[in-house]
PDB file of C-alpha atoms in Angstrom:
ATOM      1  CA  MET A   1     197.929 108.347 214.031  1.00 32.00           C
ATOM      2  CA  GLN A   2     197.627 105.325 216.076  1.00 31.00           C
ATOM      3  CA  ALA A   3     194.225 105.004 217.693  1.00 30.00           C
ATOM      4  CA  ILE A   4     194.662 106.880 220.890  1.00 33.00           C
ATOM      5  CA  GLU A   5     191.188 105.719 222.090  1.00 34.00           C
ATOM      6  CA  GLN A   6     192.765 102.287 222.779  1.00 36.00           C
ATOM      7  CA  LEU A   7     192.612 101.864 226.576  1.00 37.00           C
ATOM      8  CA  GLN A   8     194.834  99.509 228.703  1.00 39.00           C
ATOM      9  CA  THR A   9     192.507  97.812 231.135  1.00 39.00           C
ATOM     10  CA  ILE A  10     192.920  95.296 233.949  1.00 33.00           C
ATOM     11  CA  PRO A  11     190.559  92.307 233.702  1.00 32.00           C
ATOM     12  CA  LEU A  12     186.794  92.690 233.547  1.00 33.00           C
ATOM     13  CA  GLU A  13     186.440  91.035 230.231  1.00 30.00           C
ATOM     14  CA  VAL A  14     190.011  91.341 228.963  1.00 25.00           C
ATOM     15  CA  SER A  15     193.278  89.950 230.185  1.00 25.00           C
ATOM     16  CA  PRO A  16     195.789  92.073 232.048  1.00 25.00           C
ATOM     17  CA  GLY A  17     197.680  94.601 229.817  1.00 28.00           C
ATOM     18  CA  ARG A  18     195.661  93.989 226.726  1.00 30.00           C
ATOM     19  CA  GLU A  19     194.427  97.043 225.050  1.00 30.00           C
ATOM     20  CA  VAL A  20     190.636  97.442 224.017  1.00 28.00           C
ATOM     21  CA  GLU A  21     189.756  99.481 220.988  1.00 30.00           C
ATOM     22  CA  ASP A  22     186.241 100.459 222.222  1.00 34.00           C
ATOM     23  CA  TRP A  23     185.652 102.101 225.553  1.00 31.00           C
ATOM     24  CA  HIS A  24     182.244 100.538 226.080  1.00 32.00           C
ATOM     25  CA  ALA A  25     183.069  97.123 224.906  1.00 35.00           C
ATOM     26  CA  GLN A  26     181.444  95.718 228.100  1.00 35.00           C
ATOM     27  CA  ARG A  27     178.224  93.526 228.269  1.00 31.00           C
ATOM     28  CA  TRP A  28     176.746  94.396 231.581  1.00 28.00           C
ATOM     29  CA  LEU A  29     173.074  93.653 231.739  1.00 31.00           C
ATOM     30  CA  PRO A  30     170.276  94.500 232.266  1.00 33.00           C
ATOM     31  CA  GLN A  31     170.594  97.772 230.452  1.00 39.00           C
ATOM     32  CA  ARG A  32     167.721 100.218 230.922  1.00 39.00           C
ATOM     33  CA  SER A  33     166.694 102.220 227.904  1.00 42.00           C
ATOM     34  CA  GLN A  34     169.043 105.134 227.156  1.00 46.00           C
ATOM     35  CA  SER A  35     167.859 108.800 227.392  1.00 48.00           C
ATOM     36  CA  SER A  36     167.949 110.434 223.829  1.00 69.00           C
ATOM     37  CA  ASP A  37     170.855 112.348 222.540  1.00 82.00           C
ATOM     38  CA  ILE A  38     168.667 115.453 222.386  1.00 85.00           C
ATOM     39  CA  GLU A  39     168.256 115.245 226.149  1.00 86.00           C
ATOM     40  CA  LEU A  40     171.973 114.881 226.562  1.00 88.00           C
ATOM     41  CA  ARG A  41     172.677 117.690 224.317  1.00 90.00           C
ATOM     42  CA  ALA A  42     170.406 120.098 226.075  1.00 92.00           C
ATOM     43  CA  LEU A  43     171.684 119.024 229.470  1.00 91.00           C
ATOM     44  CA  LEU A  44     175.379 119.710 228.408  1.00 93.00           C
ATOM     45  CA  GLU A  45     174.453 123.076 226.740  1.00 92.00           C
ATOM     46  CA  ARG A  46     172.785 124.103 230.112  1.00 91.00           C
ATOM     47  CA  PHE A  47     175.831 122.837 232.102  1.00 89.00           C
ATOM     48  CA  ARG A  48     178.159 124.935 229.867  1.00 87.00           C
ATOM     49  CA  SER A  49     176.058 127.992 230.153  1.00 86.00           C
ATOM     50  CA  GLU A  50     176.277 127.719 233.940  1.00 80.00           C
ATOM     51  CA  THR A  51     180.111 127.076 233.763  1.00 74.00           C
ATOM     52  CA  ARG A  52     180.603 130.142 231.584  1.00 70.00           C
ATOM     53  CA  ARG A  53     179.235 132.271 234.304  1.00 66.00           C
ATOM     54  CA  SER A  54     181.053 130.692 237.193  1.00 66.00           C
ATOM     55  CA  PRO A  55     184.181 128.663 236.043  1.00 64.00           C
ATOM     56  CA  GLY A  56     185.832 126.131 238.206  1.00 66.00           C
ATOM     57  CA  VAL A  57     182.773 125.512 240.423  1.00 63.00           C
ATOM     58  CA  ARG A  58     183.196 121.747 240.231  1.00 64.00           C
ATOM     59  CA  ALA A  59     186.872 121.575 241.289  1.00 61.00           C
ATOM     60  CA  ARG A  60     187.209 122.207 245.095  1.00 53.00           C
ATOM     61  CA  LEU A  61     190.155 124.458 245.248  1.00 49.00           C
ATOM     62  CA  ASN A  62     189.420 126.683 248.181  1.00 45.00           C
ATOM     63  CA  ARG A  63     189.991 124.656 251.234  1.00 45.00           C
ATOM     64  CA  PRO A  64     193.308 125.701 252.773  1.00 41.00           C
ATOM     65  CA  ILE A  65     195.816 122.936 254.006  1.00 42.00           C
ATOM     66  CA  GLY A  66     194.830 121.678 257.311  1.00 43.00           C
ATOM     67  CA  ALA A  67     191.267 122.797 257.099  1.00 39.00           C
ATOM     68  CA  PRO A  68     188.397 120.299 257.837  1.00 41.00           C
ATOM     69  CA  LYS A  69     187.570 117.970 254.944  1.00 46.00           C
ATOM     70  CA  GLN A  70     184.157 118.681 253.181  1.00 47.00           C
ATOM     71  CA  SER A  71     182.435 115.594 251.921  1.00 51.00           C
ATOM     72  CA  THR A  72     178.728 115.021 251.423  1.00 52.00           C
ATOM     73  CA  PRO A  73     177.262 112.505 253.787  1.00 56.00           C
ATOM     74  CA  LEU A  74     176.300 108.944 253.109  1.00 58.00           C
ATOM     75  CA  PRO A  75     172.950 107.617 254.280  1.00 58.00           C
ATOM     76  CA  PRO A  76     173.169 105.106 257.223  1.00 58.00           C
ATOM     77  CA  GLN A  77     172.364 102.133 254.948  1.00 58.00           C
ATOM     78  CA  PRO A  78     170.971 101.372 251.466  1.00 53.00           C
ATOM     79  CA  THR A  79     167.299 102.020 251.497  1.00 53.00           C
ATOM     80  CA  GLY A  80     166.428  99.524 248.672  1.00 50.00           C
ATOM     81  CA  PRO A  81     166.872  95.847 248.549  1.00 44.00           C
ATOM     82  CA  HIS A  82     170.185  96.072 246.652  1.00 52.00           C
ATOM     83  CA  LEU A  83     171.923  99.270 246.389  1.00 61.00           C
ATOM     84  CA  ASP A  84     171.734 103.180 246.450  1.00 69.00           C
ATOM     85  CA  TYR A  85     173.591 105.903 244.523  1.00 72.00           C
ATOM     86  CA  VAL A  86     174.539 108.893 246.459  1.00 77.00           C
ATOM     87  CA  ILE A  87     175.023 112.031 244.258  1.00 77.00           C
ATOM     88  CA  ALA A  88     176.428 115.250 245.357  1.00 72.00           C
ATOM     89  CA  LEU A  89     174.318 118.265 244.206  1.00 71.00           C
ATOM     90  CA  GLY A  90     176.590 120.910 245.718  1.00 67.00           C
ATOM     91  CA  ARG A  91     179.498 121.164 247.979  1.00 62.00           C
ATOM     92  CA  ARG A  92     177.581 120.076 251.039  1.00 66.00           C
ATOM     93  CA  THR A  93     174.320 118.648 249.871  1.00 74.00           C
ATOM     94  CA  SER A  94     173.596 115.198 248.209  1.00 79.00           C
ATOM     95  CA  VAL A  95     170.757 113.165 247.183  1.00 81.00           C
ATOM     96  CA  THR A  96     170.308 109.359 247.255  1.00 82.00           C
ATOM     97  CA  ARG A  97     168.824 107.508 244.300  1.00 82.00           C
ATOM     98  CA  GLN A  98     168.038 103.989 243.789  1.00 79.00           C
ATOM     99  CA  ALA A  99     169.627 102.412 240.599  1.00 75.00           C
ATOM    100  CA  GLU A 100     166.741 102.740 238.267  1.00 73.00           C
ATOM    101  CA  ALA A 101     166.148 106.385 239.308  1.00 80.00           C
ATOM    102  CA  VAL A 102     169.669 107.739 238.480  1.00 84.00           C
ATOM    103  CA  THR A 103     169.309 110.198 235.322  1.00 84.00           C
ATOM    104  CA  LEU A 104     171.667 111.692 233.079  1.00 87.00           C
ATOM    105  CA  ALA A 105     170.851 115.178 234.784  1.00 88.00           C
ATOM    106  CA  ASP A 106     172.263 113.633 238.020  1.00 88.00           C
ATOM    107  CA  LEU A 107     175.498 112.755 236.328  1.00 90.00           C
ATOM    108  CA  VAL A 108     175.827 116.091 234.348  1.00 91.00           C
ATOM    109  CA  PHE A 109     175.488 118.194 237.113  1.00 88.00           C
ATOM    110  CA  ALA A 110     177.058 116.025 239.856  1.00 87.00           C
ATOM    111  CA  HIS A 111     179.849 117.762 241.911  1.00 84.00           C
ATOM    112  CA  PRO A 112     182.756 115.599 243.071  1.00 84.00           C
ATOM    113  CA  ARG A 113     181.810 113.441 246.097  1.00 81.00           C
ATOM    114  CA  ARG A 114     185.095 113.946 247.768  1.00 75.00           C
ATOM    115  CA  ASP A 115     187.355 117.065 248.390  1.00 69.00           C
ATOM    116  CA  PHE A 116     190.954 117.203 247.456  1.00 65.00           C
ATOM    117  CA  SER A 117     193.133 115.029 249.803  1.00 61.00           C
ATOM    118  CA  ARG A 118     195.790 117.015 251.531  1.00 61.00           C
ATOM    119  CA  ARG A 119     197.806 115.134 254.007  1.00 62.00           C
ATOM    120  CA  PRO A 120     201.505 115.343 255.161  1.00 64.00           C
ATOM    121  CA  HIS A 121     203.711 112.986 253.171  1.00 66.00           C
ATOM    122  CA  GLN A 122     200.868 111.858 250.966  1.00 63.00           C
ATOM    123  CA  HIS A 123     202.105 109.836 247.792  1.00 67.00           C
ATOM    124  CA  HIS A 124     199.491 111.333 245.424  1.00 66.00           C
ATOM    125  CA  HIS A 125     199.099 115.045 244.773  1.00 71.00           C
ATOM    126  CA  PRO A 126     195.816 116.604 243.646  1.00 80.00           C
ATOM    127  CA  ILE A 127     195.627 118.371 240.319  1.00 83.00           C
ATOM    128  CA  ALA A 128     192.830 120.460 238.799  1.00 84.00           C
ATOM    129  CA  GLN A 129     193.040 119.803 235.040  1.00 90.00           C
ATOM    130  CA  TYR A 130     191.417 122.010 232.586  1.00 89.00           C
ATOM    131  CA  ALA A 131     189.374 120.060 229.916  1.00 91.00           C
ATOM    132  CA  GLY A 132     188.212 121.623 226.803  1.00 89.00           C
ATOM    133  CA  THR A 133     185.423 119.214 226.423  1.00 91.00           C
ATOM    134  CA  VAL A 134     183.967 120.285 229.740  1.00 90.00           C
ATOM    135  CA  GLY A 135     185.087 124.003 229.497  1.00 86.00           C
ATOM    136  CA  ASP A 136     186.035 123.783 233.213  1.00 86.00           C
ATOM    137  CA  LEU A 137     188.505 122.217 235.494  1.00 86.00           C
ATOM    138  CA  VAL A 138     188.406 118.437 236.246  1.00 90.00           C
ATOM    139  CA  MET A 139     189.421 117.321 239.635  1.00 87.00           C
ATOM    140  CA  CYS A 140     192.178 114.724 239.704  1.00 90.00           C
ATOM    141  CA  GLU A 141     193.771 113.073 242.647  1.00 87.00           C
ATOM    142  CA  SER A 142     196.905 111.802 240.983  1.00 89.00           C
ATOM    143  CA  ARG A 143     199.030 112.294 237.791  1.00 90.00           C
ATOM    144  CA  LEU A 144     197.653 109.013 236.542  1.00 92.00           C
ATOM    145  CA  GLU A 145     194.056 110.400 236.935  1.00 93.00           C
ATOM    146  CA  ARG A 146     195.247 113.513 235.101  1.00 93.00           C
ATOM    147  CA  ALA A 147     196.552 111.321 232.192  1.00 92.00           C
ATOM    148  CA  PHE A 148     193.222 109.778 231.861  1.00 92.00           C
ATOM    149  CA  VAL A 149     191.397 113.109 231.812  1.00 94.00           C
ATOM    150  CA  LEU A 150     193.943 114.179 229.052  1.00 93.00           C
ATOM    151  CA  LEU A 151     192.983 111.147 227.034  1.00 90.00           C
ATOM    152  CA  ALA A 152     189.327 111.424 227.518  1.00 91.00           C
ATOM    153  CA  ASP A 153     189.601 115.105 226.414  1.00 92.00           C
ATOM    154  CA  PHE A 154     191.330 114.108 223.256  1.00 89.00           C
ATOM    155  CA  THR A 155     188.894 111.513 222.272  1.00 87.00           C
ATOM    156  CA  PRO A 156     186.321 112.684 219.904  1.00 85.00           C
ATOM    157  CA  THR A 157     183.405 110.561 221.038  1.00 85.00           C
ATOM    158  CA  VAL A 158     183.663 111.895 224.696  1.00 89.00           C
ATOM    159  CA  LEU A 159     181.191 114.706 225.423  1.00 91.00           C
ATOM    160  CA  HIS A 160     181.566 115.230 228.973  1.00 94.00           C
ATOM    161  CA  ILE A 161     183.968 114.231 231.920  1.00 94.00           C
ATOM    162  CA  ILE A 162     182.623 114.028 235.423  1.00 92.00           C
ATOM    163  CA  SER A 163     184.957 113.614 238.410  1.00 91.00           C
ATOM    164  CA  GLN A 164     183.964 111.361 241.395  1.00 89.00           C
ATOM    165  CA  PRO A 165     180.171 111.660 240.246  1.00 87.00           C
ATOM    166  CA  LEU A 166     178.606 109.368 242.814  1.00 87.00           C
ATOM    167  CA  THR A 167     178.902 106.922 245.734  1.00 86.00           C
ATOM    168  CA  ILE A 168     177.534 103.387 245.309  1.00 85.00           C
ATOM    169  CA  MET A 169     176.132 101.688 248.449  1.00 81.00           C
ATOM    170  CA  PHE A 170     175.501  98.079 248.106  1.00 76.00           C
ATOM    171  CA  ARG A 171     175.081  94.854 250.199  1.00 73.00           C
ATOM    172  CA  VAL A 172     177.497  91.870 250.048  1.00 74.00           C
ATOM    173  CA  GLY A 173     175.873  89.314 252.280  1.00 71.00           C
ATOM    174  CA  SER A 174     175.209  91.066 255.563  1.00 72.00           C
ATOM    175  CA  GLN A 175     177.826  93.891 254.911  1.00 76.00           C
ATOM    176  CA  ILE A 176     177.227  97.271 253.549  1.00 77.00           C
ATOM    177  CA  ARG A 177     179.876  98.240 251.066  1.00 80.00           C
ATOM    178  CA  TRP A 178     180.458 101.687 249.353  1.00 85.00           C
ATOM    179  CA  HIS A 179     182.754 102.795 246.545  1.00 88.00           C
ATOM    180  CA  THR A 180     183.302 106.184 244.774  1.00 89.00           C
ATOM    181  CA  PRO A 181     184.534 105.773 241.248  1.00 92.00           C
ATOM    182  CA  ASP A 182     187.169 108.136 239.948  1.00 94.00           C
ATOM    183  CA  PHE A 183     185.330 109.188 236.810  1.00 94.00           C
ATOM    184  CA  CYS A 184     182.178 109.025 234.510  1.00 93.00           C
ATOM    185  CA  VAL A 185     182.208 109.926 230.737  1.00 92.00           C
ATOM    186  CA  LEU A 186     179.278 110.635 228.506  1.00 90.00           C
ATOM    187  CA  ARG A 187     178.943 110.013 224.783  1.00 86.00           C
ATOM    188  CA  TYR A 188     176.142 110.095 222.416  1.00 82.00           C
ATOM    189  CA  GLY A 189     174.480 106.764 221.748  1.00 80.00           C
ATOM    190  CA  ALA A 190     176.118 104.941 224.556  1.00 81.00           C
ATOM    191  CA  PRO A 191     175.476 104.220 228.185  1.00 83.00           C
ATOM    192  CA  PRO A 192     177.553 106.420 230.821  1.00 86.00           C
ATOM    193  CA  LEU A 193     180.934 104.798 231.182  1.00 88.00           C
ATOM    194  CA  VAL A 194     182.181 104.819 234.756  1.00 90.00           C
ATOM    195  CA  VAL A 195     185.927 104.564 235.215  1.00 92.00           C
ATOM    196  CA  ASP A 196     188.367 103.640 238.077  1.00 93.00           C
ATOM    197  CA  VAL A 197     191.943 104.559 237.548  1.00 92.00           C
ATOM    198  CA  LYS A 198     194.572 102.200 239.135  1.00 90.00           C
ATOM    199  CA  ARG A 199     198.237 101.567 238.862  1.00 89.00           C
ATOM    200  CA  PRO A 200     198.792  98.099 237.076  1.00 86.00           C
ATOM    201  CA  GLU A 201     200.303  96.556 240.230  1.00 88.00           C
ATOM    202  CA  GLN A 202     197.280  97.729 242.269  1.00 88.00           C
ATOM    203  CA  ALA A 203     194.769  96.491 239.749  1.00 85.00           C
ATOM    204  CA  LEU A 204     196.243  93.011 239.757  1.00 85.00           C
ATOM    205  CA  VAL A 205     195.795  92.444 243.472  1.00 88.00           C
ATOM    206  CA  VAL A 206     193.125  89.685 243.862  1.00 88.00           C
ATOM    207  CA  ARG A 207     191.129  91.569 246.545  1.00 89.00           C
ATOM    208  CA  THR A 208     191.110  94.749 244.248  1.00 88.00           C
ATOM    209  CA  GLN A 209     189.832  92.716 241.448  1.00 86.00           C
ATOM    210  CA  GLU A 210     187.031  91.177 243.498  1.00 87.00           C
ATOM    211  CA  ARG A 211     185.980  94.565 244.503  1.00 87.00           C
ATOM    212  CA  HIS A 212     185.927  95.867 240.929  1.00 88.00           C
ATOM    213  CA  TRP A 213     183.691  93.035 239.949  1.00 87.00           C
ATOM    214  CA  LEU A 214     181.236  93.973 242.608  1.00 85.00           C
ATOM    215  CA  VAL A 215     181.316  97.545 241.472  1.00 87.00           C
ATOM    216  CA  ALA A 216     180.815  96.559 237.908  1.00 85.00           C
ATOM    217  CA  GLU A 217     177.671  94.603 238.926  1.00 82.00           C
ATOM    218  CA  ALA A 218     176.354  97.495 241.032  1.00 81.00           C
ATOM    219  CA  LEU A 219     176.780  99.846 238.017  1.00 83.00           C
ATOM    220  CA  ALA A 220     175.071  97.442 235.727  1.00 79.00           C
ATOM    221  CA  ALA A 221     171.798  97.715 237.628  1.00 76.00           C
ATOM    222  CA  ALA A 222     171.671 101.432 236.455  1.00 78.00           C
ATOM    223  CA  GLY A 223     172.646 100.425 232.892  1.00 79.00           C
ATOM    224  CA  MET A 224     176.240 101.914 233.239  1.00 84.00           C
ATOM    225  CA  HIS A 225     179.445 100.411 231.894  1.00 84.00           C
ATOM    226  CA  TYR A 226     182.522 100.057 233.956  1.00 87.00           C
ATOM    227  CA  LEU A 227     186.276 100.264 233.106  1.00 87.00           C
ATOM    228  CA  VAL A 228     189.351  99.950 235.177  1.00 88.00           C
ATOM    229  CA  TRP A 229     191.949 102.082 233.394  1.00 89.00           C
ATOM    230  CA  THR A 230     195.719 101.565 234.165  1.00 87.00           C
ATOM    231  CA  GLY A 231     197.616 104.143 232.186  1.00 86.00           C
ATOM    232  CA  LEU A 232     199.259 104.950 228.800  1.00 85.00           C
ATOM    233  CA  ALA A 233     202.849 104.668 227.696  1.00 86.00           C
ATOM    234  CA  GLU A 234     204.882 107.659 228.802  1.00 91.00           C
ATOM    235  CA  PRO A 235     205.376 109.275 225.218  1.00 89.00           C
ATOM    236  CA  VAL A 236     201.592 109.238 224.818  1.00 88.00           C
ATOM    237  CA  VAL A 237     200.993 111.117 228.093  1.00 91.00           C
ATOM    238  CA  ALA A 238     203.924 113.601 227.412  1.00 93.00           C
ATOM    239  CA  ASN A 239     202.333 114.399 223.868  1.00 92.00           C
ATOM    240  CA  LEU A 240     198.953 114.747 225.283  1.00 92.00           C
ATOM    241  CA  SER A 241     200.114 117.024 227.897  1.00 94.00           C
ATOM    242  CA  LEU A 242     202.040 119.091 225.309  1.00 94.00           C
ATOM    243  CA  LEU A 243     199.236 119.220 222.842  1.00 93.00           C
ATOM    244  CA  SER A 244     196.467 120.115 225.248  1.00 92.00           C
ATOM    245  CA  ARG A 245     197.998 123.338 226.226  1.00 81.00           C
ATOM    246  CA  ALA A 246     198.326 124.582 222.635  1.00 84.00           C
ATOM    247  CA  GLN A 247     196.160 127.635 221.604  1.00 83.00           C
ATOM    248  CA  THR A 248     196.946 130.665 219.461  1.00 85.00           C
ATOM    249  CA  PRO A 249     195.265 133.903 218.996  1.00 85.00           C
ATOM    250  CA  ILE A 250     195.081 133.160 215.307  1.00 87.00           C
ATOM    251  CA  SER A 251     191.449 133.290 214.258  1.00 84.00           C
ATOM    252  CA  GLY A 252     188.941 134.008 211.517  1.00 88.00           C
ATOM    253  CA  GLU A 253     189.916 133.820 207.944  1.00 93.00           C
ATOM    254  CA  ARG A 254     193.660 133.871 208.561  1.00 93.00           C
ATOM    255  CA  ARG A 255     193.351 130.802 210.602  1.00 93.00           C
ATOM    256  CA  ASN A 256     191.394 129.117 208.054  1.00 94.00           C
ATOM    257  CA  VAL A 257     194.031 129.966 205.372  1.00 95.00           C
ATOM    258  CA  LEU A 258     196.943 128.705 207.438  1.00 96.00           C
ATOM    259  CA  ARG A 259     195.058 125.506 208.283  1.00 95.00           C
ATOM    260  CA  ASP A 260     194.364 124.812 204.717  1.00 95.00           C
ATOM    261  CA  VAL A 261     197.774 125.529 203.357  1.00 96.00           C
ATOM    262  CA  THR A 262     199.381 123.379 206.203  1.00 96.00           C
ATOM    263  CA  ILE A 263     197.126 120.409 205.442  1.00 95.00           C
ATOM    264  CA  GLN A 264     197.899 120.789 201.774  1.00 94.00           C
ATOM    265  CA  TRP A 265     201.693 120.732 202.325  1.00 94.00           C
ATOM    266  CA  VAL A 266     201.442 117.258 204.246  1.00 94.00           C
ATOM    267  CA  LEU A 267     198.947 115.867 201.767  1.00 92.00           C
ATOM    268  CA  ASP A 268     201.862 115.826 199.222  1.00 86.00           C
ATOM    269  CA  GLY A 269     203.657 113.634 201.782  1.00 90.00           C
ATOM    270  CA  PRO A 270     204.714 113.607 205.432  1.00 93.00           C
ATOM    271  CA  GLN A 271     206.599 116.682 206.678  1.00 95.00           C
ATOM    272  CA  THR A 272     208.683 117.183 209.765  1.00 97.00           C
ATOM    273  CA  PHE A 273     207.216 119.321 212.638  1.00 97.00           C
ATOM    274  CA  GLU A 274     210.240 121.790 212.245  1.00 97.00           C
ATOM    275  CA  SER A 275     209.851 122.127 208.416  1.00 97.00           C
ATOM    276  CA  LEU A 276     206.273 122.994 208.686  1.00 97.00           C
ATOM    277  CA  ALA A 277     206.862 125.610 211.342  1.00 97.00           C
ATOM    278  CA  THR A 278     209.665 127.086 209.286  1.00 97.00           C
ATOM    279  CA  ALA A 279     207.322 127.185 206.130  1.00 96.00           C
ATOM    280  CA  LEU A 280     204.622 129.035 208.231  1.00 96.00           C
ATOM    281  CA  THR A 281     207.097 131.543 209.287  1.00 96.00           C
ATOM    282  CA  ARG A 282     208.922 132.034 205.815  1.00 96.00           C
ATOM    283  CA  GLU A 283     205.797 132.150 203.636  1.00 95.00           C
ATOM    284  CA  HIS A 284     203.109 133.622 205.920  1.00 95.00           C
ATOM    285  CA  SER A 285     205.076 135.691 208.478  1.00 95.00           C
ATOM    286  CA  VAL A 286     203.881 133.684 211.444  1.00 95.00           C
ATOM    287  CA  PRO A 287     206.306 133.965 214.392  1.00 95.00           C
ATOM    288  CA  ASP A 288     208.261 130.779 215.152  1.00 95.00           C
ATOM    289  CA  LEU A 289     206.643 130.118 218.442  1.00 94.00           C
ATOM    290  CA  ALA A 290     203.193 130.829 217.209  1.00 94.00           C
ATOM    291  CA  ALA A 291     203.638 128.559 214.163  1.00 96.00           C
ATOM    292  CA  LYS A 292     204.708 125.624 216.476  1.00 96.00           C
ATOM    293  CA  THR A 293     201.859 126.169 218.904  1.00 95.00           C
ATOM    294  CA  PHE A 294     199.450 126.459 215.858  1.00 96.00           C
ATOM    295  CA  LEU A 295     200.721 123.016 214.597  1.00 96.00           C
ATOM    296  CA  ARG A 296     200.204 121.547 217.980  1.00 96.00           C
ATOM    297  CA  GLU A 297     196.756 122.879 218.085  1.00 94.00           C
ATOM    298  CA  LEU A 298     195.933 121.335 214.810  1.00 94.00           C
ATOM    299  CA  ILE A 299     197.304 118.005 215.950  1.00 93.00           C
ATOM    300  CA  TRP A 300     195.087 118.344 219.042  1.00 92.00           C
ATOM    301  CA  GLN A 301     192.233 118.856 217.060  1.00 90.00           C
ATOM    302  CA  ARG A 302     193.038 115.923 214.770  1.00 88.00           C
ATOM    303  CA  GLN A 303     193.377 117.956 211.624  1.00 92.00           C
ATOM    304  CA  LEU A 304     196.965 116.871 211.619  1.00 93.00           C
ATOM    305  CA  ARG A 305     198.343 113.444 212.743  1.00 91.00           C
ATOM    306  CA  ILE A 306     201.566 112.214 214.505  1.00 91.00           C
ATOM    307  CA  HIS A 307     202.784 108.957 215.850  1.00 89.00           C
ATOM    308  CA  MET A 308     201.372 109.349 219.347  1.00 87.00           C
ATOM    309  CA  HIS A 309     203.619 106.650 220.726  1.00 86.00           C
ATOM    310  CA  HIS A 310     206.719 108.564 220.022  1.00 89.00           C
ATOM    311  CA  PHE A 311     207.746 111.806 221.675  1.00 93.00           C
ATOM    312  CA  LEU A 312     207.060 114.937 219.623  1.00 94.00           C
ATOM    313  CA  LEU A 313     210.331 116.374 218.312  1.00 95.00           C
ATOM    314  CA  PRO A 314     211.201 118.898 215.708  1.00 96.00           C
ATOM    315  CA  GLU A 315     212.161 115.995 213.404  1.00 96.00           C
ATOM    316  CA  SER A 316     208.773 114.154 214.100  1.00 95.00           C
ATOM    317  CA  GLU A 317     206.757 113.400 210.996  1.00 94.00           C
ATOM    318  CA  VAL A 318     203.422 115.025 210.637  1.00 94.00           C
ATOM    319  CA  TRP A 319     200.721 113.995 208.045  1.00 90.00           C
ATOM    320  CA  ALA A 320     197.168 114.630 207.415  1.00 88.00           C
TER     321      ALA A 320
END
């Protein structure tokens, strides 16, 4: 499988259109010492425990079209000499932190800073994408943002995805600027990675690039890395969308047996997707639709591999 973690970025440290293999291949300093993986693991377990009791609470779905927009307020101006971070604690409450005071808990439990945008004739349409990594809906304001969430959800090193986690307020000369990034992803052993999603033509605008540099410097003050993400090839997005929905009721020992025999078949050499599904149906009495879904599930979990830059078809090769 080609490395799906490769991200196309617009220049912070790379040239336009170049792909980088490492999400956090940035060098923003100064970096504060990182909280331990033990702390992050505990915070994520607490978050998921709360989510299991009340799913969907961090995707704002309930405001009807035409209702007043809900947004947590900004302070009148930065309280510190350089910048503040405004983090939403709930749907109508927020807290202001200076750069050095932002914690992992602030990020893990942050609610989206903005509500879904609903305007007549708007170009982008909001989407709530379920992410297995989070165990909850993740708020997206466009299909391009949804593609990023699919990619992050597929990437093994990503542990948590947060939509619009904070608003940065900072000074540029005598002016006060603010910016709400699209996402933040958390991983073990790495600083939080803040991501803005832009169409390539948008990200190449000089004024936009200047703003991104200011945002990157502001985030560096809190030890966070920054990336401008401009999308993936259409076949990759289509495959991720198809694979992410795959889930079968097969579980327990039967699942383990089917997984092991499937992997053994492809260890002898690549097989087509259709031939594997047919073998599962013929030799293990798995219904055709369930067999194909089971194969997609194994690919999503990286137990099987395909060429992600080619559309998944019945004749596509699958290997271990």
